[in-house]
Amino acid sequence: GSGQDSGASRQGGGSDQITLGFSQVGAESGWRTANTKSVQDAAKEAGIDLKFSDAQQKQENQIKAIRSFIQQKVDAIAFSPVVESGWDTVLKEVKDAGIPVILTDRAVDSADTSLYKTFIGSDFVVEGTKSGEWLVKEYEGKPDPVNIVELQGTTGSAPANDRKKGFGDVIAADPKFKIIASQTGDFTRAKGKEVMEAFLKAHKDIDVLFAHNDDMGLGAIEAIEGAGLKPGTDIKIITIDGVRDGMQALADGKINFIAECSPLLGPQLMDLVKKAVKGEQIPTRVLTEETTFTPEQAKAALPDRQY
Ligand code: AHR
């Protein structure tokens, strides 16, 4: 609220300054680091007082942070939900306090959409679809079975659920594509490596790796090289994000295809926050624009890549 109460509770800033509570997932990936920087830089640029909280990939930490934002009487709350389910209670508390909520990057599965003003971020299903479409093209006219292993993102998270679905639906059209193993790598490099090592031990005939983000793919590359195989050649690799290290691996031929997911949500988020606090009408869904990259396209894009 911009009334007298919240004005009096603010320290320093004039009564017009907006205070935004932001609960971030964690620092699990290169994407997340770039996203945090984008949010922090954009808040500064917009003159918004940002209360930033890192949940270390735990929903309970996010719920605590959100409750503390309510107590601090922030003007708006934005958060990137670790998982999709289990938000109704705390979101009702925020609504009762009259504080607008903006979902950033990841969605919640709450049936009551009045619990938040808008959702800004990617269409994760489309990222999975694009990944599947590349694979179908790559193996066009080749009748042999294609054995796929999948490194899923954080269990229960919107990007893991949606990317799995988008990819799975496309490849289901041809029974030669078989997902022979699928496990979470928590969106981290370390876990991606560990799980890929286990996949390689259990399966001698892996043709393709689909990793739900670059970081897990990069960890898996270490495992593949450690097993004496050539990533990108012996095992084709598809990842999602397009962070610098991923793009470099793509340019080097160790990754074969990346579906982009943009972390640069900060400037648009701050615009939405300002409007929501003023009570202006805002669209209920703001989609991020993104593309895909082949090795050639990665080489061309790398010099200007911001993250
Ligand atoms: O929610 C977006 C996903 O979270 C990114 O693809 C992944 O790298 C991050 O950890």
PDB file of C-alpha atoms and ligand atoms in Angstrom:
ATOM      1  CA  GLY A   1       0.000   0.000   0.000  1.00  0.00           C
ATOM      2  CA  SER A   2       1.101   3.570  -0.599  1.00  0.00           C
ATOM      3  CA  GLY A   3      -0.892   4.947   2.328  1.00  0.00           C
ATOM      4  CA  GLN A   4       0.458   6.646   5.439  1.00  0.00           C
ATOM      5  CA  ASP A   5       1.126   3.438   7.346  1.00  0.00           C
ATOM      6  CA  SER A   6       3.547   1.903   4.926  1.00  0.00           C
ATOM      7  CA  GLY A   7       5.126   5.295   4.300  1.00  0.00           C
ATOM      8  CA  ALA A   8       5.883   5.645   7.994  1.00  0.00           C
ATOM      9  CA  SER A   9       7.362   2.168   8.187  1.00  0.00           C
ATOM     10  CA  ARG A  10       9.892   2.861   5.448  1.00  0.00           C
ATOM     11  CA  GLN A  11      13.301   4.018   6.454  1.00  0.00           C
ATOM     12  CA  GLY A  12      15.190   6.575   4.466  1.00  0.00           C
ATOM     13  CA  GLY A  13      13.364   6.607   1.134  1.00  0.00           C
ATOM     14  CA  GLY A  14      10.690   9.179   0.422  1.00  0.00           C
ATOM     15  CA  SER A  15       7.093   8.068   0.772  1.00  0.00           C
ATOM     16  CA  ASP A  16       6.928   7.505  -2.998  1.00  0.00           C
ATOM     17  CA  GLN A  17       9.675   4.925  -3.068  1.00  0.00           C
ATOM     18  CA  ILE A  18       8.411   1.443  -3.761  1.00  0.00           C
ATOM     19  CA  THR A  19       9.653  -1.431  -1.619  1.00  0.00           C
ATOM     20  CA  LEU A  20       9.718  -4.815  -3.365  1.00  0.00           C
ATOM     21  CA  GLY A  21      10.209  -8.104  -1.569  1.00  0.00           C
ATOM     22  CA  PHE A  22      11.766 -10.665  -3.912  1.00  0.00           C
ATOM     23  CA  SER A  23      12.217 -14.324  -3.016  1.00  0.00           C
ATOM     24  CA  GLN A  24      14.666 -16.046  -5.346  1.00  0.00           C
ATOM     25  CA  VAL A  25      14.919 -19.823  -5.856  1.00  0.00           C
ATOM     26  CA  GLY A  26      18.614 -20.008  -5.025  1.00  0.00           C
ATOM     27  CA  ALA A  27      21.905 -19.893  -6.908  1.00  0.00           C
ATOM     28  CA  GLU A  28      21.715 -23.319  -8.513  1.00  0.00           C
ATOM     29  CA  SER A  29      22.697 -22.411 -12.067  1.00  0.00           C
ATOM     30  CA  GLY A  30      24.353 -19.877 -14.351  1.00  0.00           C
ATOM     31  CA  TRP A  31      20.846 -18.912 -15.449  1.00  0.00           C
ATOM     32  CA  ARG A  32      19.836 -18.148 -11.865  1.00  0.00           C
ATOM     33  CA  THR A  33      22.929 -16.001 -11.256  1.00  0.00           C
ATOM     34  CA  ALA A  34      22.131 -13.974 -14.383  1.00  0.00           C
ATOM     35  CA  ASN A  35      18.493 -13.674 -13.312  1.00  0.00           C
ATOM     36  CA  THR A  36      19.438 -12.403  -9.841  1.00  0.00           C
ATOM     37  CA  LYS A  37      21.755  -9.824 -11.359  1.00  0.00           C
ATOM     38  CA  SER A  38      19.064  -8.693 -13.788  1.00  0.00           C
ATOM     39  CA  VAL A  39      16.542  -8.212 -10.961  1.00  0.00           C
ATOM     40  CA  GLN A  40      19.023  -6.384  -8.714  1.00  0.00           C
ATOM     41  CA  ASP A  41      20.311  -4.101 -11.487  1.00  0.00           C
ATOM     42  CA  ALA A  42      16.808  -3.278 -12.708  1.00  0.00           C
ATOM     43  CA  ALA A  43      15.580  -2.444  -9.195  1.00  0.00           C
ATOM     44  CA  LYS A  44      18.461  -0.027  -8.740  1.00  0.00           C
ATOM     45  CA  GLU A  45      17.826   1.504 -12.141  1.00  0.00           C
ATOM     46  CA  ALA A  46      14.112   1.929 -11.353  1.00  0.00           C
ATOM     47  CA  GLY A  47      14.772   3.415  -7.905  1.00  0.00           C
ATOM     48  CA  ILE A  48      12.982   0.526  -6.228  1.00  0.00           C
ATOM     49  CA  ASP A  49      14.056  -0.562  -2.746  1.00  0.00           C
ATOM     50  CA  LEU A  50      14.683  -4.310  -3.172  1.00  0.00           C
ATOM     51  CA  LYS A  51      14.513  -6.717  -0.265  1.00  0.00           C
ATOM     52  CA  PHE A  52      16.190  -9.784  -1.734  1.00  0.00           C
ATOM     53  CA  SER A  53      15.985 -13.226  -0.164  1.00  0.00           C
ATOM     54  CA  ASP A  54      17.668 -16.449  -1.365  1.00  0.00           C
ATOM     55  CA  ALA A  55      15.628 -19.604  -0.615  1.00  0.00           C
ATOM     56  CA  GLN A  56      18.428 -22.086  -1.330  1.00  0.00           C
ATOM     57  CA  GLN A  57      16.046 -24.255  -3.360  1.00  0.00           C
ATOM     58  CA  LYS A  58      13.667 -24.773  -0.391  1.00  0.00           C
ATOM     59  CA  GLN A  59       9.970 -23.925  -0.491  1.00  0.00           C
ATOM     60  CA  GLU A  60       9.809 -23.506   3.295  1.00  0.00           C
ATOM     61  CA  ASN A  61      12.416 -20.741   3.067  1.00  0.00           C
ATOM     62  CA  GLN A  62      10.350 -18.972   0.430  1.00  0.00           C
ATOM     63  CA  ILE A  63       7.212 -19.159   2.565  1.00  0.00           C
ATOM     64  CA  LYS A  64       9.144 -17.691   5.511  1.00  0.00           C
ATOM     65  CA  ALA A  65      10.529 -14.898   3.332  1.00  0.00           C
ATOM     66  CA  ILE A  66       7.075 -14.043   1.993  1.00  0.00           C
ATOM     67  CA  ARG A  67       5.628 -13.895   5.523  1.00  0.00           C
ATOM     68  CA  SER A  68       8.456 -11.622   6.573  1.00  0.00           C
ATOM     69  CA  PHE A  69       7.745  -9.348   3.575  1.00  0.00           C
ATOM     70  CA  ILE A  70       4.124  -9.082   4.761  1.00  0.00           C
ATOM     71  CA  GLN A  71       5.323  -8.088   8.237  1.00  0.00           C
ATOM     72  CA  GLN A  72       7.639  -5.490   6.751  1.00  0.00           C
ATOM     73  CA  LYS A  73       4.673  -4.055   4.832  1.00  0.00           C
ATOM     74  CA  VAL A  74       6.416  -4.101   1.461  1.00  0.00           C
ATOM     75  CA  ASP A  75       4.498  -2.541  -1.441  1.00  0.00           C
ATOM     76  CA  ALA A  76       4.782  -5.585  -3.703  1.00  0.00           C
ATOM     77  CA  ILE A  77       6.078  -9.139  -3.595  1.00  0.00           C
ATOM     78  CA  ALA A  78       7.676 -10.985  -6.497  1.00  0.00           C
ATOM     79  CA  PHE A  79       8.965 -14.514  -6.307  1.00  0.00           C
ATOM     80  CA  SER A  80      10.147 -17.392  -8.433  1.00  0.00           C
ATOM     81  CA  PRO A  81       8.457 -20.433  -6.881  1.00  0.00           C
ATOM     82  CA  VAL A  82      10.825 -23.379  -6.358  1.00  0.00           C
ATOM     83  CA  VAL A  83       7.974 -25.847  -6.950  1.00  0.00           C
ATOM     84  CA  GLU A  84       4.501 -25.400  -8.443  1.00  0.00           C
ATOM     85  CA  SER A  85       2.296 -26.719  -5.625  1.00  0.00           C
ATOM     86  CA  GLY A  86       1.529 -25.666  -2.071  1.00  0.00           C
ATOM     87  CA  TRP A  87       1.222 -21.892  -2.306  1.00  0.00           C
ATOM     88  CA  ASP A  88      -2.454 -21.230  -1.621  1.00  0.00           C
ATOM     89  CA  THR A  89      -2.217 -20.535   2.124  1.00  0.00           C
ATOM     90  CA  VAL A  90       0.635 -18.063   2.037  1.00  0.00           C
ATOM     91  CA  LEU A  91      -0.675 -16.370  -1.106  1.00  0.00           C
ATOM     92  CA  LYS A  92      -4.023 -15.845   0.633  1.00  0.00           C
ATOM     93  CA  GLU A  93      -2.184 -14.183   3.503  1.00  0.00           C
ATOM     94  CA  VAL A  94      -0.504 -11.825   1.041  1.00  0.00           C
ATOM     95  CA  LYS A  95      -3.801 -11.066  -0.651  1.00  0.00           C
ATOM     96  CA  ASP A  96      -5.471 -10.323   2.705  1.00  0.00           C
ATOM     97  CA  ALA A  97      -2.631  -7.890   3.460  1.00  0.00           C
ATOM     98  CA  GLY A  98      -3.467  -6.086   0.212  1.00  0.00           C
ATOM     99  CA  ILE A  99      -0.030  -6.633  -1.312  1.00  0.00           C
ATOM    100  CA  PRO A 100       0.148  -7.384  -5.059  1.00  0.00           C
ATOM    101  CA  VAL A 101       2.096 -10.508  -6.081  1.00  0.00           C
ATOM    102  CA  ILE A 102       3.995 -11.004  -9.312  1.00  0.00           C
ATOM    103  CA  LEU A 103       5.131 -14.504 -10.234  1.00  0.00           C
ATOM    104  CA  THR A 104       8.548 -14.295 -11.818  1.00  0.00           C
ATOM    105  CA  ASP A 105      10.057 -16.995 -14.058  1.00  0.00           C
ATOM    106  CA  ARG A 106       8.095 -19.927 -12.597  1.00  0.00           C
ATOM    107  CA  ALA A 107       4.370 -20.562 -12.195  1.00  0.00           C
ATOM    108  CA  VAL A 108       2.252 -21.903  -9.330  1.00  0.00           C
ATOM    109  CA  ASP A 109      -0.595 -24.382  -9.848  1.00  0.00           C
ATOM    110  CA  SER A 110      -3.091 -22.546  -7.606  1.00  0.00           C
ATOM    111  CA  ALA A 111      -6.627 -22.782  -9.025  1.00  0.00           C
ATOM    112  CA  ASP A 112      -7.399 -19.305  -7.670  1.00  0.00           C
ATOM    113  CA  THR A 113      -5.616 -17.008 -10.112  1.00  0.00           C
ATOM    114  CA  SER A 114      -6.723 -13.930  -8.148  1.00  0.00           C
ATOM    115  CA  LEU A 115      -3.894 -14.791  -5.728  1.00  0.00           C
ATOM    116  CA  TYR A 116      -1.406 -13.082  -8.053  1.00  0.00           C
ATOM    117  CA  LYS A 117      -1.545 -10.176 -10.497  1.00  0.00           C
ATOM    118  CA  THR A 118       0.549 -11.570 -13.295  1.00  0.00           C
ATOM    119  CA  PHE A 119       3.138 -14.142 -14.296  1.00  0.00           C
ATOM    120  CA  ILE A 120       6.210 -13.018 -16.233  1.00  0.00           C
ATOM    121  CA  GLY A 121       8.513 -15.594 -17.777  1.00  0.00           C
ATOM    122  CA  SER A 122       9.112 -18.202 -20.460  1.00  0.00           C
ATOM    123  CA  ASP A 123       6.829 -20.815 -21.898  1.00  0.00           C
ATOM    124  CA  PHE A 124       8.707 -23.893 -20.650  1.00  0.00           C
ATOM    125  CA  VAL A 125       6.494 -26.298 -22.590  1.00  0.00           C
ATOM    126  CA  VAL A 126       7.528 -24.598 -25.835  1.00  0.00           C
ATOM    127  CA  GLU A 127      11.211 -24.952 -24.864  1.00  0.00           C
ATOM    128  CA  GLY A 128      10.663 -28.697 -24.484  1.00  0.00           C
ATOM    129  CA  THR A 129       8.744 -28.844 -27.752  1.00  0.00           C
ATOM    130  CA  LYS A 130      11.530 -27.083 -29.665  1.00  0.00           C
ATOM    131  CA  SER A 131      14.057 -29.523 -28.171  1.00  0.00           C
ATOM    132  CA  GLY A 132      11.957 -32.493 -29.267  1.00  0.00           C
ATOM    133  CA  GLU A 133      11.441 -31.058 -32.739  1.00  0.00           C
ATOM    134  CA  TRP A 134      15.165 -30.665 -33.256  1.00  0.00           C
ATOM    135  CA  LEU A 135      15.676 -34.301 -32.280  1.00  0.00           C
ATOM    136  CA  VAL A 136      12.955 -35.581 -34.608  1.00  0.00           C
ATOM    137  CA  LYS A 137      14.563 -33.676 -37.510  1.00  0.00           C
ATOM    138  CA  GLU A 138      18.044 -34.897 -36.606  1.00  0.00           C
ATOM    139  CA  TYR A 139      16.940 -38.535 -36.871  1.00  0.00           C
ATOM    140  CA  GLU A 140      14.627 -38.092 -39.844  1.00  0.00           C
ATOM    141  CA  GLY A 141      14.776 -41.058 -42.230  1.00  0.00           C
ATOM    142  CA  LYS A 142      16.793 -43.140 -39.763  1.00  0.00           C
ATOM    143  CA  PRO A 143      14.665 -46.072 -38.599  1.00  0.00           C
ATOM    144  CA  ASP A 144      16.926 -47.399 -35.796  1.00  0.00           C
ATOM    145  CA  PRO A 145      15.871 -46.973 -32.158  1.00  0.00           C
ATOM    146  CA  VAL A 146      17.113 -43.784 -30.485  1.00  0.00           C
ATOM    147  CA  ASN A 147      17.923 -44.246 -26.805  1.00  0.00           C
ATOM    148  CA  ILE A 148      17.478 -41.075 -24.809  1.00  0.00           C
ATOM    149  CA  VAL A 149      18.445 -40.259 -21.231  1.00  0.00           C
ATOM    150  CA  GLU A 150      16.879 -37.255 -19.521  1.00  0.00           C
ATOM    151  CA  LEU A 151      18.248 -35.060 -16.752  1.00  0.00           C
ATOM    152  CA  GLN A 152      15.239 -33.391 -15.185  1.00  0.00           C
ATOM    153  CA  GLY A 153      15.222 -30.110 -13.343  1.00  0.00           C
ATOM    154  CA  THR A 154      14.172 -29.748  -9.704  1.00  0.00           C
ATOM    155  CA  THR A 155      11.381 -32.218  -8.951  1.00  0.00           C
ATOM    156  CA  GLY A 156       7.991 -30.522  -8.910  1.00  0.00           C
ATOM    157  CA  SER A 157       9.260 -27.278 -10.469  1.00  0.00           C
ATOM    158  CA  ALA A 158       7.375 -25.739 -13.378  1.00  0.00           C
ATOM    159  CA  PRO A 159      10.352 -25.886 -15.769  1.00  0.00           C
ATOM    160  CA  ALA A 160      10.968 -29.594 -15.018  1.00  0.00           C
ATOM    161  CA  ASN A 161       7.284 -30.504 -15.406  1.00  0.00           C
ATOM    162  CA  ASP A 162       6.739 -28.426 -18.539  1.00  0.00           C
ATOM    163  CA  ARG A 163       9.982 -29.205 -20.388  1.00  0.00           C
ATOM    164  CA  LYS A 164       9.460 -32.930 -19.804  1.00  0.00           C
ATOM    165  CA  LYS A 165       5.936 -32.650 -21.184  1.00  0.00           C
ATOM    166  CA  GLY A 166       6.820 -30.525 -24.223  1.00  0.00           C
ATOM    167  CA  PHE A 167       9.685 -32.838 -25.209  1.00  0.00           C
ATOM    168  CA  GLY A 168       7.814 -36.053 -24.401  1.00  0.00           C
ATOM    169  CA  ASP A 169       4.751 -35.101 -26.438  1.00  0.00           C
ATOM    170  CA  VAL A 170       6.806 -34.405 -29.574  1.00  0.00           C
ATOM    171  CA  ILE A 171       8.933 -37.555 -29.500  1.00  0.00           C
ATOM    172  CA  ALA A 172       5.906 -39.735 -28.647  1.00  0.00           C
ATOM    173  CA  ALA A 173       4.850 -39.404 -32.289  1.00  0.00           C
ATOM    174  CA  ASP A 174       7.561 -41.908 -33.286  1.00  0.00           C
ATOM    175  CA  PRO A 175       8.077 -45.100 -31.234  1.00  0.00           C
ATOM    176  CA  LYS A 176      11.751 -45.303 -32.257  1.00  0.00           C
ATOM    177  CA  PHE A 177      12.438 -42.597 -29.628  1.00  0.00           C
ATOM    178  CA  LYS A 178      12.802 -44.203 -26.220  1.00  0.00           C
ATOM    179  CA  ILE A 179      13.523 -42.453 -22.933  1.00  0.00           C
ATOM    180  CA  ILE A 180      15.513 -45.243 -21.274  1.00  0.00           C
ATOM    181  CA  ALA A 181      16.325 -43.307 -18.079  1.00  0.00           C
ATOM    182  CA  SER A 182      15.068 -40.081 -16.537  1.00  0.00           C
ATOM    183  CA  GLN A 183      16.133 -38.605 -13.223  1.00  0.00           C
ATOM    184  CA  THR A 184      16.453 -35.242 -11.521  1.00  0.00           C
ATOM    185  CA  GLY A 185      19.780 -33.432 -11.513  1.00  0.00           C
ATOM    186  CA  ASP A 186      18.323 -30.489  -9.545  1.00  0.00           C
ATOM    187  CA  PHE A 187      19.417 -28.002 -12.229  1.00  0.00           C
ATOM    188  CA  THR A 188      23.015 -28.160 -10.912  1.00  0.00           C
ATOM    189  CA  ARG A 189      26.276 -29.078 -12.590  1.00  0.00           C
ATOM    190  CA  ALA A 190      27.412 -31.372  -9.761  1.00  0.00           C
ATOM    191  CA  LYS A 191      24.202 -33.398  -9.738  1.00  0.00           C
ATOM    192  CA  GLY A 192      24.118 -33.489 -13.545  1.00  0.00           C
ATOM    193  CA  LYS A 193      27.553 -35.064 -13.548  1.00  0.00           C
ATOM    194  CA  GLU A 194      26.716 -37.541 -10.791  1.00  0.00           C
ATOM    195  CA  VAL A 195      23.478 -38.743 -12.404  1.00  0.00           C
ATOM    196  CA  MET A 196      25.054 -38.975 -15.868  1.00  0.00           C
ATOM    197  CA  GLU A 197      27.831 -41.151 -14.408  1.00  0.00           C
ATOM    198  CA  ALA A 198      25.154 -43.480 -13.069  1.00  0.00           C
ATOM    199  CA  PHE A 199      23.325 -43.482 -16.433  1.00  0.00           C
ATOM    200  CA  LEU A 200      26.562 -44.377 -18.231  1.00  0.00           C
ATOM    201  CA  LYS A 201      27.220 -47.261 -15.851  1.00  0.00           C
ATOM    202  CA  ALA A 202      23.713 -48.666 -16.249  1.00  0.00           C
ATOM    203  CA  HIS A 203      23.333 -48.191 -20.027  1.00  0.00           C
ATOM    204  CA  LYS A 204      25.899 -48.935 -22.682  1.00  0.00           C
ATOM    205  CA  ASP A 205      23.798 -47.702 -25.575  1.00  0.00           C
ATOM    206  CA  ILE A 206      22.902 -44.041 -24.925  1.00  0.00           C
ATOM    207  CA  ASP A 207      22.399 -42.038 -28.135  1.00  0.00           C
ATOM    208  CA  VAL A 208      21.022 -38.757 -26.797  1.00  0.00           C
ATOM    209  CA  LEU A 209      20.978 -36.701 -23.602  1.00  0.00           C
ATOM    210  CA  PHE A 210      18.166 -34.224 -23.007  1.00  0.00           C
ATOM    211  CA  ALA A 211      19.122 -32.010 -20.052  1.00  0.00           C
ATOM    212  CA  HIS A 212      16.563 -29.528 -18.704  1.00  0.00           C
ATOM    213  CA  ASN A 213      19.270 -26.869 -18.364  1.00  0.00           C
ATOM    214  CA  ASP A 214      22.791 -26.031 -19.535  1.00  0.00           C
ATOM    215  CA  ASP A 215      24.399 -26.583 -16.147  1.00  0.00           C
ATOM    216  CA  MET A 216      23.284 -30.208 -15.856  1.00  0.00           C
ATOM    217  CA  GLY A 217      24.379 -30.716 -19.461  1.00  0.00           C
ATOM    218  CA  LEU A 218      27.798 -29.277 -18.649  1.00  0.00           C
ATOM    219  CA  GLY A 219      28.158 -31.594 -15.666  1.00  0.00           C
ATOM    220  CA  ALA A 220      27.099 -34.512 -17.861  1.00  0.00           C
ATOM    221  CA  ILE A 221      29.751 -33.585 -20.437  1.00  0.00           C
ATOM    222  CA  GLU A 222      32.404 -34.129 -17.754  1.00  0.00           C
ATOM    223  CA  ALA A 223      30.910 -37.541 -16.995  1.00  0.00           C
ATOM    224  CA  ILE A 224      30.802 -38.490 -20.677  1.00  0.00           C
ATOM    225  CA  GLU A 225      34.407 -37.426 -21.242  1.00  0.00           C
ATOM    226  CA  GLY A 226      35.379 -39.251 -18.055  1.00  0.00           C
ATOM    227  CA  ALA A 227      33.898 -42.411 -19.547  1.00  0.00           C
ATOM    228  CA  GLY A 228      36.086 -41.987 -22.628  1.00  0.00           C
ATOM    229  CA  LEU A 229      33.259 -40.882 -24.918  1.00  0.00           C
ATOM    230  CA  LYS A 230      32.901 -37.778 -27.072  1.00  0.00           C
ATOM    231  CA  PRO A 231      30.036 -35.472 -26.057  1.00  0.00           C
ATOM    232  CA  GLY A 232      28.164 -34.109 -29.064  1.00  0.00           C
ATOM    233  CA  THR A 233      29.352 -37.007 -31.235  1.00  0.00           C
ATOM    234  CA  ASP A 234      29.037 -40.335 -29.379  1.00  0.00           C
ATOM    235  CA  ILE A 235      26.154 -38.899 -27.403  1.00  0.00           C
ATOM    236  CA  LYS A 236      24.130 -36.015 -28.845  1.00  0.00           C
ATOM    237  CA  ILE A 237      23.220 -33.379 -26.279  1.00  0.00           C
ATOM    238  CA  ILE A 238      20.249 -31.021 -26.106  1.00  0.00           C
ATOM    239  CA  THR A 239      20.010 -28.452 -23.299  1.00  0.00           C
ATOM    240  CA  ILE A 240      17.927 -25.418 -22.367  1.00  0.00           C
ATOM    241  CA  ASP A 241      18.974 -21.868 -21.293  1.00  0.00           C
ATOM    242  CA  GLY A 242      21.808 -20.509 -23.432  1.00  0.00           C
ATOM    243  CA  VAL A 243      24.128 -19.178 -20.724  1.00  0.00           C
ATOM    244  CA  ARG A 244      27.682 -18.357 -21.778  1.00  0.00           C
ATOM    245  CA  ASP A 245      29.248 -21.693 -20.734  1.00  0.00           C
ATOM    246  CA  GLY A 246      26.473 -23.599 -22.476  1.00  0.00           C
ATOM    247  CA  MET A 247      26.847 -21.523 -25.628  1.00  0.00           C
ATOM    248  CA  GLN A 248      30.616 -22.098 -25.565  1.00  0.00           C
ATOM    249  CA  ALA A 249      30.104 -25.869 -25.315  1.00  0.00           C
ATOM    250  CA  LEU A 250      27.637 -25.626 -28.192  1.00  0.00           C
ATOM    251  CA  ALA A 251      30.120 -23.646 -30.287  1.00  0.00           C
ATOM    252  CA  ASP A 252      32.763 -26.295 -29.458  1.00  0.00           C
ATOM    253  CA  GLY A 253      30.464 -29.083 -30.672  1.00  0.00           C
ATOM    254  CA  LYS A 254      30.025 -30.688 -27.238  1.00  0.00           C
ATOM    255  CA  ILE A 255      26.359 -29.676 -27.122  1.00  0.00           C
ATOM    256  CA  ASN A 256      24.304 -30.018 -30.329  1.00  0.00           C
ATOM    257  CA  PHE A 257      21.282 -27.788 -29.694  1.00  0.00           C
ATOM    258  CA  ILE A 258      20.086 -25.265 -27.113  1.00  0.00           C
ATOM    259  CA  ALA A 259      16.563 -23.940 -26.656  1.00  0.00           C
ATOM    260  CA  GLU A 260      16.910 -20.495 -25.141  1.00  0.00           C
ATOM    261  CA  CYS A 261      15.372 -19.452 -21.821  1.00  0.00           C
ATOM    262  CA  SER A 262      15.975 -15.797 -21.025  1.00  0.00           C
ATOM    263  CA  PRO A 263      16.927 -14.825 -17.461  1.00  0.00           C
ATOM    264  CA  LEU A 264      16.803 -11.091 -18.189  1.00  0.00           C
ATOM    265  CA  LEU A 265      13.440 -10.469 -16.545  1.00  0.00           C
ATOM    266  CA  GLY A 266      14.453  -7.536 -14.319  1.00  0.00           C
ATOM    267  CA  PRO A 267      13.453  -4.452 -16.373  1.00  0.00           C
ATOM    268  CA  GLN A 268      10.007  -5.784 -17.316  1.00  0.00           C
ATOM    269  CA  LEU A 269       9.446  -6.959 -13.746  1.00  0.00           C
ATOM    270  CA  MET A 270      10.115  -3.477 -12.363  1.00  0.00           C
ATOM    271  CA  ASP A 271       7.651  -1.955 -14.853  1.00  0.00           C
ATOM    272  CA  LEU A 272       4.990  -4.417 -13.770  1.00  0.00           C
ATOM    273  CA  VAL A 273       5.712  -3.747 -10.097  1.00  0.00           C
ATOM    274  CA  LYS A 274       5.283   0.008 -10.564  1.00  0.00           C
ATOM    275  CA  LYS A 275       1.993  -0.459 -12.368  1.00  0.00           C
ATOM    276  CA  ALA A 276       0.670  -3.025  -9.910  1.00  0.00           C
ATOM    277  CA  VAL A 277       1.483  -0.780  -6.947  1.00  0.00           C
ATOM    278  CA  LYS A 278      -0.365   2.120  -8.610  1.00  0.00           C
ATOM    279  CA  GLY A 279      -3.319  -0.196  -9.119  1.00  0.00           C
ATOM    280  CA  GLU A 280      -3.050   0.008 -12.908  1.00  0.00           C
ATOM    281  CA  GLN A 281      -4.337  -2.779 -15.100  1.00  0.00           C
ATOM    282  CA  ILE A 282      -1.571  -5.194 -16.171  1.00  0.00           C
ATOM    283  CA  PRO A 283      -1.686  -8.230 -18.466  1.00  0.00           C
ATOM    284  CA  THR A 284      -2.116 -11.488 -16.548  1.00  0.00           C
ATOM    285  CA  ARG A 285       0.649 -13.199 -18.529  1.00  0.00           C
ATOM    286  CA  VAL A 286       3.859 -11.641 -19.851  1.00  0.00           C
ATOM    287  CA  LEU A 287       5.817 -13.990 -22.109  1.00  0.00           C
ATOM    288  CA  THR A 288       9.558 -13.802 -22.610  1.00  0.00           C
ATOM    289  CA  GLU A 289      10.875 -13.812 -26.166  1.00  0.00           C
ATOM    290  CA  GLU A 290      13.359 -16.549 -26.930  1.00  0.00           C
ATOM    291  CA  THR A 291      15.026 -18.409 -29.750  1.00  0.00           C
ATOM    292  CA  THR A 292      17.056 -21.576 -30.353  1.00  0.00           C
ATOM    293  CA  PHE A 293      20.738 -22.100 -31.154  1.00  0.00           C
ATOM    294  CA  THR A 294      22.741 -24.461 -33.351  1.00  0.00           C
ATOM    295  CA  PRO A 295      26.559 -24.515 -33.032  1.00  0.00           C
ATOM    296  CA  GLU A 296      26.913 -21.970 -35.871  1.00  0.00           C
ATOM    297  CA  GLN A 297      24.365 -19.652 -34.283  1.00  0.00           C
ATOM    298  CA  ALA A 298      26.104 -19.975 -30.910  1.00  0.00           C
ATOM    299  CA  LYS A 299      29.411 -18.909 -32.476  1.00  0.00           C
ATOM    300  CA  ALA A 300      27.724 -15.825 -33.908  1.00  0.00           C
ATOM    301  CA  ALA A 301      25.885 -14.942 -30.682  1.00  0.00           C
ATOM    302  CA  LEU A 302      28.714 -15.531 -28.186  1.00  0.00           C
ATOM    303  CA  PRO A 303      30.617 -12.232 -28.562  1.00  0.00           C
ATOM    304  CA  ASP A 304      27.531 -10.221 -27.532  1.00  0.00           C
ATOM    305  CA  ARG A 305      26.167 -12.592 -24.927  1.00  0.00           C
ATOM    306  CA  GLN A 306      25.522 -10.665 -21.697  1.00  0.00           C
ATOM    307  CA  TYR A 307      25.556 -13.647 -19.382  1.00  0.00           C
TER     308      TYR A 307
HETATM  309  O1  AHR B   1      13.248 -21.589 -13.907  1.00  0.00           O
HETATM  310  C1  AHR B   1      14.225 -21.493 -14.880  1.00  0.00           C
HETATM  311  C2  AHR B   1      15.241 -22.570 -14.726  1.00  0.00           C
HETATM  312  O2  AHR B   1      15.795 -22.544 -13.435  1.00  0.00           O
HETATM  313  C3  AHR B   1      16.433 -22.485 -15.643  1.00  0.00           C
HETATM  314  O3  AHR B   1      16.263 -23.087 -16.875  1.00  0.00           O
HETATM  315  C4  AHR B   1      17.442 -23.231 -14.845  1.00  0.00           C
HETATM  316  O4  AHR B   1      18.753 -23.118 -15.319  1.00  0.00           O
HETATM  317  C5  AHR B   1      17.212 -22.594 -13.533  1.00  0.00           C
HETATM  318  O5  AHR B   1      17.855 -23.157 -12.506  1.00  0.00           O
END
